[in-house]
Short mmCIF file of C-alpha atoms in Angstrom, two decimals:
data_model
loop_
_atom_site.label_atom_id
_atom_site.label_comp_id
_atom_site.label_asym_id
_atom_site.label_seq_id
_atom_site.Cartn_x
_atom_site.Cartn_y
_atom_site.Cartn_z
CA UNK A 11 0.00 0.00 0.00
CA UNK A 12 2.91 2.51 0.82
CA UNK A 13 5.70 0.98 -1.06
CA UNK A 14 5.13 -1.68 -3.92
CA UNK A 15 8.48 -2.56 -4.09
CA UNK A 16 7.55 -4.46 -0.77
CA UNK A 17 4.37 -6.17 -2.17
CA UNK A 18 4.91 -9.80 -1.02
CA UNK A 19 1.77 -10.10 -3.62
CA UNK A 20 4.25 -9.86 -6.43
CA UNK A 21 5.68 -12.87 -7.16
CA UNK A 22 9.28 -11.39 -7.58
CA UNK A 23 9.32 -9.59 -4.67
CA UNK A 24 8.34 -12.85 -2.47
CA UNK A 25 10.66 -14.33 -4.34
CA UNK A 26 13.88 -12.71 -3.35
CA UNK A 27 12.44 -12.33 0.17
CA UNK A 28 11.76 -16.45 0.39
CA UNK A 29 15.21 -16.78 -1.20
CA UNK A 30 17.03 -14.57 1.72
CA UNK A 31 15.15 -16.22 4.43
CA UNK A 32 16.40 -19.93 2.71
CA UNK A 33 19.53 -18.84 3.19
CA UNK A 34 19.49 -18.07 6.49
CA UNK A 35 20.12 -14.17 5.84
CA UNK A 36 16.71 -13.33 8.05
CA UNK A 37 16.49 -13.39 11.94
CA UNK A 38 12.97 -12.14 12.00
CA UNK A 39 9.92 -11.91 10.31
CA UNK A 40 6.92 -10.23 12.01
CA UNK A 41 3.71 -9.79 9.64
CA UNK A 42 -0.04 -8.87 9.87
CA UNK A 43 -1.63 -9.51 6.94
CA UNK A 44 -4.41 -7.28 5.57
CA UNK A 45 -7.84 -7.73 7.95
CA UNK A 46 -10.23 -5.49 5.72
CA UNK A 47 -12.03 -8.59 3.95
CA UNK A 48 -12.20 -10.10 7.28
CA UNK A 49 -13.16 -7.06 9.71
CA UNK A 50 -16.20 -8.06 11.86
CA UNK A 51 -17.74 -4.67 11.16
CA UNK A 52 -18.78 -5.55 7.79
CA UNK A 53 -21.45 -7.41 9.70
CA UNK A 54 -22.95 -4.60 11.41
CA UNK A 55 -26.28 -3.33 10.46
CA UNK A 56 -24.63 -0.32 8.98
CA UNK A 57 -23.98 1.50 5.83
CA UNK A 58 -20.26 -0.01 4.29
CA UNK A 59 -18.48 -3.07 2.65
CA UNK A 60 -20.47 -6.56 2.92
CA UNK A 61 -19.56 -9.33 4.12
CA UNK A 62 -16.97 -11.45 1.78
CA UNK A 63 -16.09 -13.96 3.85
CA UNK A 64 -18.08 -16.02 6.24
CA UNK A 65 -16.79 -18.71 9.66
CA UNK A 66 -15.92 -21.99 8.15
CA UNK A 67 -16.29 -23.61 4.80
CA UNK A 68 -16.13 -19.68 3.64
CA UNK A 69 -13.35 -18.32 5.22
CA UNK A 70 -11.59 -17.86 2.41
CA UNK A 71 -13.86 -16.14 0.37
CA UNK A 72 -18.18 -16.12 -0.21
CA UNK A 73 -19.03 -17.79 -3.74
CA UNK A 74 -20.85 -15.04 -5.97
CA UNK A 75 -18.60 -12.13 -5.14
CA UNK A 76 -18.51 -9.27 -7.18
CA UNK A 77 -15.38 -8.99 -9.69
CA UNK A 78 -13.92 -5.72 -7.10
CA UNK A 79 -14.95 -7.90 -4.08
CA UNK A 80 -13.12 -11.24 -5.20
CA UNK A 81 -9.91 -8.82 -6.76
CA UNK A 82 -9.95 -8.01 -2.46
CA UNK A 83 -10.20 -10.96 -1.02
CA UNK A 84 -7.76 -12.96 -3.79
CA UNK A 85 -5.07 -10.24 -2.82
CA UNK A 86 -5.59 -10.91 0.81
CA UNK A 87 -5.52 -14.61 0.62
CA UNK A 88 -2.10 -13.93 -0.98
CA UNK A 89 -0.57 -11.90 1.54
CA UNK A 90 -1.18 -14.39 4.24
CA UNK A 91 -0.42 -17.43 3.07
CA UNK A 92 2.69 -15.99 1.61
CA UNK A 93 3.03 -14.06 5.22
CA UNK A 94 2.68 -17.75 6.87
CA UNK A 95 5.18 -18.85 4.66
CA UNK A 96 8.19 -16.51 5.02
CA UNK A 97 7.43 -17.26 8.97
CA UNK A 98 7.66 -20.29 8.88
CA UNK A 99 10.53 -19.94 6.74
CA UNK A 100 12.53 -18.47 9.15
CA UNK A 101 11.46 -20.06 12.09
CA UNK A 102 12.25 -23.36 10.38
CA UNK A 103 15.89 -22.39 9.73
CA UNK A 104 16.23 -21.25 13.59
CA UNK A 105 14.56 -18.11 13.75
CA UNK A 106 11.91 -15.84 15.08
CA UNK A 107 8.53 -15.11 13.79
CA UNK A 108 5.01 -12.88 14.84
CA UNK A 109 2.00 -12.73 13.23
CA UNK A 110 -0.36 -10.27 14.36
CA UNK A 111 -4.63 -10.26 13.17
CA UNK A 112 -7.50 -9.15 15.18
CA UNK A 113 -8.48 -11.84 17.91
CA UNK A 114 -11.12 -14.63 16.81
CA UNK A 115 -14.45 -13.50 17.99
CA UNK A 116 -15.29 -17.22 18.54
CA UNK A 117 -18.87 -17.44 16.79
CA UNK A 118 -20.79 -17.28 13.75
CA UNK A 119 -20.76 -16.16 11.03
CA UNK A 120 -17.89 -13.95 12.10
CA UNK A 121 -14.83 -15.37 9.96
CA UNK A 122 -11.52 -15.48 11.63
CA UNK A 123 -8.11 -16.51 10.48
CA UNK A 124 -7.06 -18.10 13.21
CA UNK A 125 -10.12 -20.36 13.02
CA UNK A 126 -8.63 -21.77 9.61
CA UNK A 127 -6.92 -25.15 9.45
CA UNK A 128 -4.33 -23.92 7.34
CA UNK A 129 -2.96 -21.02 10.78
CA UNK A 130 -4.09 -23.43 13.19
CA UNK A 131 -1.70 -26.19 11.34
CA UNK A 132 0.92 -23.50 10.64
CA UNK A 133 0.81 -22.38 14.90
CA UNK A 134 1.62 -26.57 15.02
CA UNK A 135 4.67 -26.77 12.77
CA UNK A 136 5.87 -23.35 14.08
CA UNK A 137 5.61 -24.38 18.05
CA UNK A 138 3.55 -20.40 18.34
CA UNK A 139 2.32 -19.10 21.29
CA UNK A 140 -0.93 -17.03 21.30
CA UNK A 141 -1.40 -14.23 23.09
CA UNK A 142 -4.41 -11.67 23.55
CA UNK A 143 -4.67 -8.25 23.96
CA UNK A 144 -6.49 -4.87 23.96
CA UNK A 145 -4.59 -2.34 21.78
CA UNK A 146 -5.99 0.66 23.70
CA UNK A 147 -3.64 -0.81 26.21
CA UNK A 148 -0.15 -0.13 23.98
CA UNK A 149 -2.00 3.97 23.00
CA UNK A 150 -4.53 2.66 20.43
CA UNK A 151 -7.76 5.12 20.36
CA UNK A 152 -9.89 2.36 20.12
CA UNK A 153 -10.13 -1.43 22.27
CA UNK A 154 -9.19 -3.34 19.10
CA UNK A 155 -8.86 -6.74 20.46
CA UNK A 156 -5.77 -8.62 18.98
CA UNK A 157 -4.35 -11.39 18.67
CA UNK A 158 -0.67 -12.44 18.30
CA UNK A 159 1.02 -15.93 17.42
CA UNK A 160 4.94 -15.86 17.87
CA UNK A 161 8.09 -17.65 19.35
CA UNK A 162 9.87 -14.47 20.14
CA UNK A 163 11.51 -14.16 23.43
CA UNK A 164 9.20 -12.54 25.76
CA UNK A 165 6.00 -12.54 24.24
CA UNK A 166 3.68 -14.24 27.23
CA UNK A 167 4.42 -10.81 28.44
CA UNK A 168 1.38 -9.49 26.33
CA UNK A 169 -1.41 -12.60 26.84
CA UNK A 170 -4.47 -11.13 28.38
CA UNK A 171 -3.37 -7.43 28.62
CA UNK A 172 -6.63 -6.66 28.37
CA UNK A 173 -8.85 -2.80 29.07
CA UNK A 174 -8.52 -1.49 32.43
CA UNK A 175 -11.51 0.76 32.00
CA UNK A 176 -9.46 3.72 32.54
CA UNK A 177 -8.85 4.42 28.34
CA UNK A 178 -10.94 6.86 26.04
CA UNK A 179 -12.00 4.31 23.31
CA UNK A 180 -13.07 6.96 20.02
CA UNK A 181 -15.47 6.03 17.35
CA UNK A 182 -14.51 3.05 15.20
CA UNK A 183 -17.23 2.56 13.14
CA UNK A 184 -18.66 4.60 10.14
CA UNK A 185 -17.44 6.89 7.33
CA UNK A 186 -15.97 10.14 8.12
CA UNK A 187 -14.44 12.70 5.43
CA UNK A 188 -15.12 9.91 2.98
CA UNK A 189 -12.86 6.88 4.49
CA UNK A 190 -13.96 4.54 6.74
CA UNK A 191 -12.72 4.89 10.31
CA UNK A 192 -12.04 1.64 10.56
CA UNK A 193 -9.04 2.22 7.84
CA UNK A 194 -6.67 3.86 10.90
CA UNK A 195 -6.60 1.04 12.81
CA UNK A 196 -4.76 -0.66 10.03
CA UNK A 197 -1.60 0.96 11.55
CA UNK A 198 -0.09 0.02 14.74
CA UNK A 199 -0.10 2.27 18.18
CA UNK A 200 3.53 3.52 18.75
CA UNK A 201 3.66 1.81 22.04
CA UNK A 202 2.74 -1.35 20.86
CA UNK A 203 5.29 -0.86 18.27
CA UNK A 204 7.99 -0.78 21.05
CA UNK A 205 6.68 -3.63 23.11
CA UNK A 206 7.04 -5.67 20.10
CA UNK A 207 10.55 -4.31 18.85
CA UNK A 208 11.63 -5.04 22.51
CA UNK A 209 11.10 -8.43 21.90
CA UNK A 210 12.78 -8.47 18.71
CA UNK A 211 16.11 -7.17 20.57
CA UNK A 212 15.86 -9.45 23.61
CA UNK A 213 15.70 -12.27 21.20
CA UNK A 214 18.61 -11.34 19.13
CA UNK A 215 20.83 -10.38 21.72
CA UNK A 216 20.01 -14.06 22.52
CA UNK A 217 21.48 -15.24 19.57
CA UNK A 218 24.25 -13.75 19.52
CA UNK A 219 25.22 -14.41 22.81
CA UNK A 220 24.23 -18.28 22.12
CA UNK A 221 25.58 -18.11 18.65
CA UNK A 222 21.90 -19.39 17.68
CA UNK A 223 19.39 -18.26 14.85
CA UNK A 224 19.58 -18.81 11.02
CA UNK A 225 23.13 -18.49 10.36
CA UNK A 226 24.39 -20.88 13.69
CA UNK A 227 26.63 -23.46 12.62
#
């Protein structure tokens, strides 16, 4: 979206990034793929997007989509399965991974990727840990329940960090000055940004004292 020569949708540029990470050239990967097409609020009873994707057999994608609406969700199918796979990538050759999506809301017809049998199965191989949190928590202006799967160093630190009752949640839902509100959640709080870039450290500096990760011998 900001910088399309970092499109892991284009086949070159996941490529060369699959191709460092088999090498062992990558330490970390940390990846949320897009959550638009799969953003509980296109089930509210109000004026935006439909629902494209449904719990279950339809997670990964309604039948009888229009062309705009399948173009969305085929792109975002992309990005995560190619996000799952530079993960696991890296975390097969001795390194770290996260992968960050909004929190399951457990029922139906709410889809969720972590409900699919291609993350839960991924989680398995990878030996993840899942942790959830509130992002209002980390400086986010709304609650934003998330969800995080990762071996980093650390990361039990965030499970169940959840809303005190003591944060100013603003409006997340609607249009206003012709974008949904929704959209600005896509980025992450700066505090949460640190937590998570804490981790990262800790867990290197682990390496190299160790001499583990990707490039041990």
């Amino acid at each position: 979206a900001t910088d399309p020569d970092w499109d892991i949708a284009d086949p070159r540029t996941f490529h060369r990034l699959s191709e460092a990470v088999e090498e062992g050239l990558v330490d970390v990967v940390l990846g949320g793929p897009p959550c638009a097409t799969w953003s509980r609020a296109r089930f509210l009873p109000t004026p935006g997007p439909r629902p494209v994707r449904t719990r279950g057999e339809h997670a990964w994608g309604l039948p009888g989509l229009s062309a705009a609406e399948q173009e969305r969700v085929d792109e975002s199918n992309v990005l995560t399965i190619n996000c799952l796979a530079l993960t696991e990538g890296c975390s097969s050759r001795g390194g770290c991974h996260l992968l960050e999506h909004p929190e399951d809301p457990g029922v139906d017809p709410l889809p969720s990727m972590w409900d699919t049998e291609e993350v839960v199965e991924w989680d398995r191989r990878t030996s993840s840990v899942r942790v959830s949190f509130d992002q209002c928590m980390y400086g986010g202006p709304t609650k934003k329940p998330t969800c995080v799967s990762s071996n980093l160093d650390g990361i039990e630190a965030f499970d169940e960090n959840r809303c005190d009752g003591d944060r100013h949640h603003e409006r997340s839902v609607g249009v206003r000055r012709g974008m949904h509100m929704t959209r600005r959640l896509q980025a992450y709080p700066s505090q949460l940004c640190s937590a998570m870039a804490s981790l990262v450290v800790s867990t290197l500096l682990r390496f190299e004292a160790s001499g583990a990760g990707p490039q041990a011998e």
